[in-house]
Coordinates of C-alpha atoms and ligand atoms in Angstrom, one line a residue:
M1160 CA 0.0 0.0 0.0
A1161 CA 1.2 3.5 -0.8
H1162 CA 2.9 5.2 2.2
A1163 CA 0.4 7.7 3.7
L1164 CA 1.8 11.1 4.7
S1165 CA 0.8 12.8 7.9
R1166 CA -0.5 16.4 8.1
Q1167 CA 3.1 17.6 8.8
D1168 CA 4.4 15.7 5.8
V1169 CA 1.8 17.3 3.6
G1170 CA 2.6 20.6 5.1
R1171 CA 6.2 20.0 4.1
L1172 CA 5.2 18.5 0.8
D1173 CA 7.2 20.3 -1.8
Q1174 CA 5.3 23.5 -2.2
A1175 CA 6.4 23.3 -5.8
A1176 CA 4.5 20.0 -6.1
I1177 CA 1.3 21.6 -4.7
S1178 CA 1.8 24.7 -7.0
A1179 CA 2.3 22.4 -9.9
L1180 CA -0.9 20.5 -9.1
R1181 CA -2.7 23.9 -8.7
M1182 CA -1.4 25.0 -12.1
S1183 CA -2.5 21.8 -13.8
L1184 CA -6.1 22.1 -12.6
R1185 CA -8.8 24.1 -14.1
G1186 CA -10.9 23.9 -10.9
A1187 CA -9.7 25.5 -7.6
L1188 CA -7.3 23.7 -5.2
L1189 CA -8.2 24.7 -1.6
Q1190 CA -6.1 24.5 1.5
P1191 CA -7.6 24.9 5.1
A1192 CA -6.9 28.6 5.3
D1193 CA -8.5 29.4 1.9
P1194 CA -11.9 31.0 1.6
G1195 CA -14.4 28.4 0.5
Y1196 CA -12.6 25.5 2.2
G1197 CA -15.2 25.2 5.0
E1198 CA -18.0 25.0 2.6
A1199 CA -16.2 22.6 0.3
R1200 CA -15.4 20.4 3.3
S1201 CA -18.9 20.2 4.6
I1202 CA -20.8 17.0 4.2
W1203 CA -24.2 15.7 5.3
N1204 CA -23.0 14.1 8.6
A1205 CA -21.6 16.7 11.0
M1206 CA -20.2 13.9 13.2
I1207 CA -17.3 13.4 10.8
A1208 CA -14.3 15.5 11.9
K1209 CA -11.8 14.7 9.1
R1210 CA -10.0 17.6 7.4
P1211 CA -8.4 17.1 4.0
A1212 CA -5.1 19.0 3.6
L1213 CA -6.2 19.7 0.0
I1214 CA -9.6 19.9 -1.8
A1215 CA -9.6 19.9 -5.5
R1216 CA -12.9 21.2 -7.0
V1217 CA -12.4 19.4 -10.2
S1218 CA -13.8 20.7 -13.5
G1219 CA -13.6 17.4 -15.5
A1220 CA -11.6 14.3 -16.2
A1221 CA -8.3 16.0 -16.8
D1222 CA -8.4 17.5 -13.3
V1223 CA -9.3 14.1 -11.9
I1224 CA -6.3 12.5 -13.6
A1225 CA -4.0 15.2 -12.3
C1226 CA -5.3 14.6 -8.7
V1227 CA -5.0 10.8 -8.9
N1228 CA -1.5 11.0 -10.3
F1229 CA -0.5 13.5 -7.5
A1230 CA -1.9 11.3 -4.7
R1231 CA -0.2 8.2 -6.1
E1232 CA 3.2 9.8 -6.8
H1233 CA 3.3 11.7 -3.4
G1234 CA 1.8 9.0 -1.2
V1235 CA -1.0 11.3 -0.2
P1236 CA -4.3 9.8 1.2
L1237 CA -7.1 10.2 -1.4
S1238 CA -10.9 10.5 -1.1
I1239 CA -13.7 11.4 -3.4
R1240 CA -16.8 13.4 -2.7
G1241 CA -19.9 12.8 -4.8
G1242 CA -23.1 14.0 -3.1
G1243 CA -21.4 14.0 0.4
H1244 CA -24.3 11.9 1.8
N1245 CA -22.4 8.9 3.0
V1246 CA -23.2 8.5 6.8
A1247 CA -19.6 7.3 7.4
G1248 CA -18.3 10.5 5.9
T1249 CA -16.1 8.5 3.5
A1250 CA -16.0 11.6 1.1
L1251 CA -13.5 13.1 3.5
C1252 CA -9.9 12.0 4.3
E1253 CA -7.7 13.2 7.1
D1254 CA -4.7 15.2 5.9
G1255 CA -5.0 14.0 2.3
L1256 CA -6.4 15.1 -1.0
M1257 CA -10.2 15.1 -1.6
I1258 CA -11.4 15.1 -5.1
D1259 CA -14.5 17.2 -4.9
M1260 CA -16.9 16.2 -7.7
S1261 CA -19.7 18.4 -6.4
L1262 CA -19.5 21.0 -9.1
R1263 CA -19.9 18.4 -11.8
R1264 CA -23.7 17.9 -11.8
G1265 CA -24.6 17.9 -15.4
V1266 CA -27.3 15.5 -16.7
R1267 CA -28.1 14.8 -20.4
V1268 CA -31.1 12.8 -21.4
D1269 CA -31.6 11.0 -24.7
P1270 CA -35.4 10.4 -24.5
A1271 CA -35.6 8.4 -27.7
R1272 CA -33.0 5.9 -26.6
R1273 CA -34.0 6.2 -22.9
L1274 CA -30.4 6.8 -21.9
V1275 CA -29.2 9.3 -19.3
R1276 CA -25.6 10.5 -18.9
V1277 CA -24.9 11.9 -15.4
E1278 CA -21.7 13.6 -14.2
G1279 CA -19.8 12.2 -11.1
G1280 CA -21.0 14.9 -8.6
A1281 CA -24.7 14.9 -9.4
V1282 CA -27.5 14.2 -6.9
W1283 CA -30.7 12.4 -7.7
G1284 CA -32.7 15.6 -7.7
D1285 CA -30.6 16.7 -10.7
V1286 CA -31.5 13.5 -12.5
D1287 CA -35.2 13.6 -11.7
H1288 CA -35.4 17.2 -12.9
E1289 CA -34.1 16.2 -16.3
T1290 CA -35.8 12.8 -16.8
L1291 CA -39.3 13.3 -15.4
P1292 CA -40.5 15.7 -18.1
F1293 CA -40.0 12.9 -20.5
G1294 CA -41.8 10.4 -18.2
L1295 CA -38.6 8.6 -17.4
V1296 CA -36.8 7.6 -14.2
V1297 CA -33.6 5.9 -13.1
P1298 CA -34.1 4.0 -9.8
S1299 CA -33.0 6.4 -7.1
G1300 CA -33.3 6.8 -3.3
I1301 CA -35.9 8.3 -1.0
V1302 CA -34.1 11.6 -0.5
S1303 CA -33.3 13.8 -3.5
A1304 CA -30.0 15.2 -2.2
T1305 CA -28.3 11.8 -2.2
G1306 CA -25.4 11.6 -4.5
V1307 CA -25.7 9.4 -7.7
A1308 CA -22.1 8.2 -7.4
G1309 CA -21.9 6.6 -3.9
F1310 CA -25.5 5.4 -4.1
T1311 CA -25.1 3.6 -7.4
M1312 CA -21.7 2.0 -6.7
G1313 CA -23.0 0.6 -3.5
G1314 CA -26.2 -0.8 -5.2
G1315 CA -28.8 1.8 -4.6
F1316 CA -32.6 1.1 -4.1
G1317 CA -35.6 3.3 -3.7
W1318 CA -39.3 3.7 -4.6
T1319 CA -39.1 2.2 -8.1
S1320 CA -36.6 -0.5 -7.3
R1321 CA -39.1 -3.4 -6.8
K1322 CA -40.1 -2.8 -10.4
F1323 CA -36.9 -1.6 -12.1
G1324 CA -34.1 -3.0 -9.9
Y1325 CA -31.2 -1.3 -8.2
A1326 CA -29.6 1.8 -9.6
A1327 CA -26.5 -0.3 -10.3
D1328 CA -28.7 -2.7 -12.4
S1329 CA -29.6 0.2 -14.7
L1330 CA -26.0 1.3 -15.3
S1331 CA -24.9 0.9 -18.9
S1332 CA -21.4 2.4 -18.7
V1333 CA -19.1 4.6 -16.7
D1334 CA -16.0 6.8 -17.5
I1335 CA -13.6 6.2 -14.7
V1336 CA -10.0 7.3 -13.8
T1337 CA -8.2 4.3 -12.3
A1338 CA -5.3 4.3 -9.9
G1339 CA -2.7 4.5 -12.6
G1340 CA -4.2 7.8 -13.8
E1341 CA -5.8 6.2 -16.9
L1342 CA -9.3 7.3 -18.1
R1343 CA -11.2 4.1 -19.0
R1344 CA -14.6 3.3 -20.2
A1345 CA -16.2 0.4 -18.4
S1346 CA -19.3 -1.4 -19.7
E1347 CA -20.5 -4.9 -20.6
S1348 CA -18.2 -4.9 -23.6
E1349 CA -15.2 -2.8 -22.3
N1350 CA -13.3 -3.6 -19.1
A1351 CA -16.2 -5.9 -18.2
D1352 CA -14.7 -7.1 -14.9
L1353 CA -14.2 -3.5 -13.7
F1354 CA -17.8 -2.8 -14.7
W1355 CA -19.1 -5.8 -12.8
A1356 CA -17.2 -4.7 -9.7
L1357 CA -18.2 -1.0 -9.9
R1358 CA -21.9 -2.0 -9.6
G1359 CA -22.0 -2.9 -6.0
G1360 CA -18.4 -2.8 -4.9
G1361 CA -18.5 0.9 -3.8
G1362 CA -15.9 3.5 -4.5
N1363 CA -13.0 1.1 -4.4
F1364 CA -11.9 1.1 -8.0
G1365 CA -11.4 4.6 -9.2
A1366 CA -12.9 8.1 -9.6
V1367 CA -16.0 8.0 -11.9
T1368 CA -16.4 11.1 -14.0
S1369 CA -19.7 10.1 -15.6
F1370 CA -22.3 7.4 -15.5
E1371 CA -24.6 6.3 -18.2
F1372 CA -28.0 4.8 -17.1
K1373 CA -30.8 3.1 -18.9
A1374 CA -34.0 5.0 -17.9
H1375 CA -37.5 3.5 -17.4
P1376 CA -40.9 4.8 -18.1
H1377 CA -42.5 6.3 -15.0
G1378 CA -44.2 9.6 -14.2
P1379 CA -44.2 12.6 -14.4
R1380 CA -47.3 11.9 -12.2
A1381 CA -47.6 8.9 -10.0
L1382 CA -49.8 7.3 -7.4
C1383 CA -48.0 7.8 -4.1
G1384 CA -48.0 9.4 -0.6
M1385 CA -48.3 8.4 3.0
V1386 CA -50.8 7.4 5.7
V1387 CA -49.9 8.5 9.2
H1388 CA -51.2 6.9 12.5
P1389 CA -50.3 7.7 16.1
M1390 CA -47.5 5.6 17.6
A1391 CA -50.0 4.0 19.9
Q1392 CA -51.1 2.1 16.9
A1393 CA -47.6 1.0 15.9
R1394 CA -48.3 -2.7 16.3
L1395 CA -51.4 -2.6 14.1
V1396 CA -49.6 -0.4 11.5
M1397 CA -46.7 -2.9 11.4
Q1398 CA -49.1 -5.9 11.1
K1399 CA -50.8 -4.2 8.2
F1400 CA -47.4 -3.4 6.6
R1401 CA -46.5 -7.1 6.9
Q1402 CA -49.8 -8.2 5.4
I1403 CA -49.8 -5.6 2.5
T1404 CA -46.2 -6.1 1.6
A1405 CA -46.5 -9.9 1.6
A1406 CA -49.2 -9.7 -1.1
A1407 CA -47.8 -6.7 -3.0
P1408 CA -47.0 -6.8 -6.8
D1409 CA -43.6 -5.5 -7.9
E1410 CA -45.2 -2.1 -8.7
L1411 CA -46.0 -1.4 -5.1
C1412 CA -43.2 -0.2 -2.7
C1413 CA -44.0 0.5 1.0
L1414 CA -41.8 2.1 3.6
L1415 CA -42.7 2.0 7.3
I1416 CA -41.6 5.1 9.3
L1417 CA -41.6 5.3 13.1
R1418 CA -40.6 8.7 14.4
R1419 CA -41.8 11.9 16.0
A1420 CA -44.1 13.9 13.6
P1421 CA -42.4 16.7 11.7
A1422 CA -44.1 20.1 11.5
A1423 CA -45.5 19.2 8.1
A1424 CA -48.4 21.0 6.6
Y1425 CA -50.3 17.8 5.9
L1426 CA -50.4 16.9 9.6
P1427 CA -52.7 18.6 12.2
K1428 CA -50.7 21.1 14.4
E1429 CA -51.4 19.2 17.6
V1430 CA -49.7 16.1 16.1
H1431 CA -46.4 17.9 15.4
G1432 CA -43.7 16.5 17.7
Q1433 CA -45.9 13.5 18.7
P1434 CA -44.7 9.9 18.0
I1435 CA -46.2 8.5 14.8
A1436 CA -46.3 5.3 12.8
A1437 CA -46.6 5.9 9.1
I1438 CA -46.5 4.0 5.8
A1439 CA -45.3 5.8 2.8
A1440 CA -46.1 4.1 -0.5
C1441 CA -45.4 4.4 -4.2
W1442 CA -47.0 2.7 -7.2
T1443 CA -44.6 2.3 -10.1
G1444 CA -47.0 2.0 -13.1
D1445 CA -50.2 3.4 -14.5
P1446 CA -51.9 5.2 -11.5
A1447 CA -55.3 3.8 -12.4
G1448 CA -53.9 0.3 -12.1
G1449 CA -52.7 0.9 -8.6
R1450 CA -55.8 2.0 -6.9
D1451 CA -56.8 -1.5 -5.6
A1452 CA -53.3 -2.2 -4.4
V1453 CA -53.1 0.9 -2.3
A1454 CA -56.7 0.7 -1.0
P1455 CA -55.8 -1.5 2.0
L1456 CA -53.3 1.1 3.1
K1457 CA -56.0 3.7 3.2
S1458 CA -58.8 1.7 4.9
F1459 CA -57.7 0.6 8.3
D1460 CA -58.3 2.5 11.6
K1461 CA -58.4 6.3 11.6
P1462 CA -55.3 7.8 10.1
L1463 CA -54.1 11.3 11.3
A1464 CA -53.4 12.0 7.6
D1465 CA -53.6 10.3 4.3
T1466 CA -51.8 11.9 1.4
I1467 CA -51.8 8.9 -1.0
G1468 CA -53.1 10.1 -4.4
V1469 CA -52.0 10.9 -7.9
K1470 CA -49.4 13.7 -7.9
P1471 CA -46.1 14.8 -9.5
F1472 CA -43.7 12.0 -8.7
V1473 CA -41.0 14.6 -7.9
E1474 CA -43.2 15.7 -4.9
H1475 CA -42.9 12.2 -3.5
Q1476 CA -39.2 12.0 -4.3
T1477 CA -38.6 15.1 -2.2
M1478 CA -41.2 14.5 0.5
L1479 CA -38.6 13.2 3.1
D1480 CA -35.9 15.8 2.2
A1481 CA -36.7 18.3 5.0
G1482 CA -36.2 15.6 7.7
Q1483 CA -32.6 14.8 6.5
P1484 CA -30.8 18.2 6.2
F1485 CA -27.0 18.6 5.8
G1486 CA -25.2 19.5 9.0
R1487 CA -26.9 17.5 11.7
R1488 CA -25.2 14.7 13.7
Y1489 CA -26.2 11.3 12.4
Y1490 CA -25.6 7.7 13.4
W1491 CA -27.1 4.7 11.6
K1492 CA -27.4 1.0 12.2
S1493 CA -29.1 -1.4 9.8
H1494 CA -30.3 -5.0 9.3
Y1495 CA -31.9 -7.1 6.5
F1496 CA -34.8 -9.3 7.2
D1497 CA -36.5 -12.2 5.3
D1498 CA -39.8 -11.7 7.0
I1499 CA -41.5 -9.7 9.8
G1500 CA -42.4 -11.9 12.8
D1501 CA -44.3 -10.9 15.9
G1502 CA -41.0 -10.6 17.9
L1503 CA -39.6 -8.1 15.4
I1504 CA -42.8 -6.1 15.6
D1505 CA -42.7 -6.0 19.4
A1506 CA -39.0 -5.0 19.4
M1507 CA -39.5 -2.3 16.8
A1508 CA -42.5 -0.8 18.4
E1509 CA -41.0 -0.8 21.9
H1510 CA -37.8 1.0 20.8
A1511 CA -39.5 3.4 18.5
G1512 CA -41.7 4.4 21.4
R1513 CA -38.5 5.4 23.2
I1514 CA -37.1 7.7 20.5
I1515 CA -35.3 10.5 22.3
S1516 CA -34.7 12.9 19.5
P1517 CA -37.3 14.8 17.4
H1518 CA -35.2 14.0 14.3
S1519 CA -34.5 10.2 14.8
A1520 CA -36.4 7.5 13.0
A1521 CA -36.6 3.8 12.3
L1522 CA -37.3 3.1 8.6
L1523 CA -38.3 -0.4 7.4
M1524 CA -38.3 -0.6 3.6
H1525 CA -39.9 -3.3 1.5
L1526 CA -37.3 -4.7 -1.0
G1527 CA -37.7 -7.9 -3.0
G1528 CA -39.6 -7.7 -6.3
A1529 CA -37.7 -7.6 -9.6
P1530 CA -34.1 -7.4 -8.1
K1531 CA -34.7 -10.9 -6.6
G1532 CA -35.1 -12.4 -10.0
V1533 CA -31.9 -10.9 -11.4
D1534 CA -29.0 -13.3 -12.1
P1535 CA -26.7 -12.6 -9.1
A1536 CA -23.7 -12.9 -11.4
L1537 CA -24.8 -9.8 -13.3
N1538 CA -22.9 -7.5 -11.0
A1539 CA -21.5 -7.1 -7.5
V1540 CA -24.6 -5.8 -5.8
G1541 CA -24.7 -7.3 -2.3
L1542 CA -27.3 -9.8 -1.3
R1543 CA -30.5 -9.5 -3.2
S1544 CA -32.5 -12.1 -1.4
A1545 CA -33.7 -10.2 1.7
T1546 CA -37.2 -8.8 1.6
Y1547 CA -36.9 -5.9 4.1
V1548 CA -34.2 -3.5 5.2
L1549 CA -34.3 -1.7 8.5
N1550 CA -32.4 1.5 9.0
I1551 CA -32.2 2.9 12.5
Q1552 CA -31.4 6.5 12.1
A1553 CA -30.3 8.5 15.1
A1554 CA -30.2 12.3 14.3
W1555 CA -29.6 15.2 16.7
E1556 CA -28.0 18.6 16.9
S1557 CA -25.5 18.9 19.8
A1558 CA -22.2 17.0 20.3
Q1559 CA -23.1 16.7 24.0
E1560 CA -25.9 14.4 23.0
D1561 CA -23.6 12.0 21.0
D1562 CA -23.3 9.2 23.6
R1563 CA -27.1 9.1 24.4
Q1564 CA -28.2 9.1 20.8
I1565 CA -25.7 6.6 19.6
A1566 CA -26.6 4.3 22.5
W1567 CA -30.3 4.5 21.5
A1568 CA -29.5 3.3 17.9
R1569 CA -27.1 0.6 19.1
E1570 CA -29.6 -0.8 21.6
Y1571 CA -32.4 -0.7 19.0
W1572 CA -30.1 -2.6 16.6
S1573 CA -29.1 -5.2 19.3
Q1574 CA -32.7 -5.9 20.1
T1575 CA -33.7 -6.4 16.5
R1576 CA -30.6 -8.4 15.5
P1577 CA -32.0 -11.9 16.4
F1578 CA -34.5 -11.5 13.6
S1579 CA -32.1 -10.3 10.9
T1580 CA -30.4 -12.3 8.2
G1581 CA -27.0 -11.1 9.5
S1582 CA -26.1 -9.5 6.1
A1583 CA -25.4 -5.8 5.6
Y1584 CA -25.6 -3.0 3.1
I1585 CA -22.5 -1.0 2.5
N1586 CA -24.3 2.3 1.8
F1587 CA -25.8 2.3 5.3
M1588 CA -22.6 1.6 7.2
T1589 CA -21.3 4.1 9.8
E1590 CA -17.7 5.0 10.5
D1591 CA -17.2 2.4 13.2
E1592 CA -18.4 -0.7 11.3
G1593 CA -15.4 -3.0 10.8
E1594 CA -14.1 -5.3 8.1
A1595 CA -16.4 -8.1 9.1
R1596 CA -19.4 -6.0 8.4
V1597 CA -18.1 -5.1 4.9
R1598 CA -17.6 -8.9 4.3
A1599 CA -21.2 -9.5 5.5
A1600 CA -22.4 -7.3 2.7
Y1601 CA -21.3 -9.9 0.0
D1602 CA -21.6 -13.5 -0.9
E1603 CA -18.2 -15.1 -0.3
R1604 CA -17.5 -15.7 -4.0
V1605 CA -18.5 -12.1 -4.9
F1606 CA -16.2 -10.8 -2.2
A1607 CA -13.3 -12.9 -3.5
R1608 CA -13.9 -11.7 -7.1
L1609 CA -14.1 -8.0 -5.9
R1610 CA -10.7 -8.5 -4.3
E1611 CA -9.3 -9.9 -7.5
V1612 CA -10.6 -6.9 -9.6
K1613 CA -9.2 -4.6 -6.9
R1614 CA -5.8 -6.2 -7.3
R1615 CA -5.8 -5.7 -11.0
F1616 CA -7.0 -2.1 -11.0
D1617 CA -5.8 -0.7 -7.6
P1618 CA -3.1 -3.0 -6.2
D1619 CA -1.8 -0.4 -3.8
N1620 CA -5.3 0.4 -2.4
L1621 CA -5.1 4.1 -3.4
F1622 CA -9.0 4.2 -3.3
H1623 CA -9.3 3.0 0.2
G1624 CA -11.6 5.6 1.7
A1625 CA -14.9 3.8 1.0
Q1626 CA -15.9 0.7 2.9
N1627 CA -12.7 -1.0 1.8
I1628 CA -12.3 -4.1 -0.3
P1629 CA -8.6 -4.9 0.2
P1630 CA -6.7 -6.1 -2.9
R1631 CA -6.2 -9.9 -3.0
Ligands
FAD122 C1 -30.6 11.1 3.7 C2 -30.1 9.9 3.0 C3 -31.0 9.0 2.4 C4 -30.5 7.9 1.7 N1 -31.4 7.1 1.1 C5 -31.0 6.0 0.5 C6 -31.9 5.1 -0.2 O1 -33.1 5.4 -0.3 N2 -31.4 4.0 -0.8 C7 -30.1 3.7 -0.7 O2 -29.7 2.6 -1.3 N3 -29.2 4.4 -0.1 C8 -29.6 5.6 0.5 N4 -28.8 6.4 1.2 C9 -27.4 5.9 1.4 C10 -26.5 6.4 0.2 O3 -26.7 5.4 -0.9 C11 -25.1 6.5 0.6 O4 -25.0 7.4 1.6 C12 -24.2 6.9 -0.6 O5 -22.8 6.6 -0.2 C13 -24.3 8.3 -1.0 O6 -23.6 8.6 -2.1 P1 -22.9 10.1 -2.2 O7 -22.3 10.2 -3.6 O8 -23.8 11.1 -1.8 O9 -21.7 9.8 -1.2 P2 -20.4 10.6 -0.8 O10 -20.4 10.8 0.7 O11 -20.1 11.8 -1.7 O12 -19.3 9.5 -1.2 C14 -19.3 8.2 -0.6 C15 -18.2 7.4 -1.2 O13 -18.6 7.1 -2.6 C16 -17.5 7.2 -3.4 N5 -17.7 8.2 -4.4 C17 -18.4 9.3 -4.4 N6 -18.4 9.9 -5.6 C18 -17.5 9.2 -6.4 C19 -17.1 9.3 -7.7 N7 -17.6 10.3 -8.5 N8 -16.3 8.3 -8.2 C20 -15.9 7.3 -7.4 N9 -16.2 7.2 -6.1 C21 -17.1 8.1 -5.6 C22 -16.3 7.5 -2.6 O14 -15.7 6.2 -2.2 C23 -16.9 8.1 -1.3 O15 -16.1 7.7 -0.2 C24 -29.2 7.5 1.8 C25 -28.3 8.4 2.5 C26 -28.8 9.5 3.1 C27 -27.8 10.4 3.8

């Protein structure tokens, strides 16, 4: 592995080398004292304290090549920022060089061929904005500020995934700068092994300057929304969630949300701040065809609110944005489940009832559907067989609260662990999840193949900042 320099080393790095890098870039190269450094360093999770010695706000592939060569030749730790949403803060490195893609957010749609080219720093809101007017989507997540890059390379699922698969499954090619500083195209027909690994293996293989996706017909209007009940009904809501998801066609995706109610206009004022149990749902298909499928969601007990109806899909895609702003402190723990037993319902309801932050939540998403039928050899997307994923999301404002909030998430995780499959999702991992957890995200053969591809394209582990796959 390349020798990593300390902050002092970087400080002593030949100023001439830093100046030469600066001169070779079209984008800005920022050091901690420079105006704009703080803004460029900021990511979604304020818990992450790492400070890069250099931030390159790259303007394109030539800048990226210069940065990769600089990091390799000088033994400087390297990281890459896409949307800056990774909860582990892997976009940042301590004392190294961060390639900041966040100014590269261009999206170009070819509606006739249903292809979408997306630059390496775009977020899903950028993609939706360009594709939805043509009635097209690429499977994205449930918050529009999430970066396309990290999301897709880790797999990436959201509202339309039960119908159209993971984001990685819709990828048709990437342009990537690998550790040697070469710009390569990876697709089914060029660098096919690299292409296989990039779809699920995370940011371990290079710096992607652009992605090309196959888009799918959906929207611009869709049948979607949320029903909200008081937390006192959590068990009933979870039983209904279990029953409805067990019978759901691939077009229907449901997400259970246990949290305190936000101050949202669709909720009565007296409910704001009160614990709630909600089911958000999206029908991926002709809205008229989904009415019967969503009817059971709308017809039990007396909801505090019911927003399920036909609306612009973008409204649904951004519905949860306000609850996940940049700059809060976040700590996540997650599990996969094959099914929802009564024990899991009891454990989830009990811990959700003890939520101590107005911002924290437990989210249980229905997976399965089309991705289950995909040949697992297609790409390196981790385990496709689970039916549900639970994400326990602690979120709070003050550093003094850290221990208490982290303890809530860990305890919730421990209590629900007996019901889980034991596997993991790399895109939901926090900073403190170890090597064993990364391994748990993959089938043994997939992990071995990922290590082999890593050996070929990055033998010195230059791209080690993401949940790391060490070279074989
Ligand atoms: C609020 C929120 C909602 C989310 N919802 C979902 C969801 O619905 N479904 C889901 O599957 N996941 C979801 N996630 C998880 C998300 O997939 C990961 O956080 C993902 O890492 C975010 O990608 P990013 O580009 O924003 O990450 P960043 O923090 O920018 O980067 C993370 C890592 O990705 C790699 N990377 C980033 N850009 C590049 C690039 N251009 N080239 C090469 N490597 C790069 C780097 O290794 C980097 O360390 C959510 C996250 C958040 C915070």
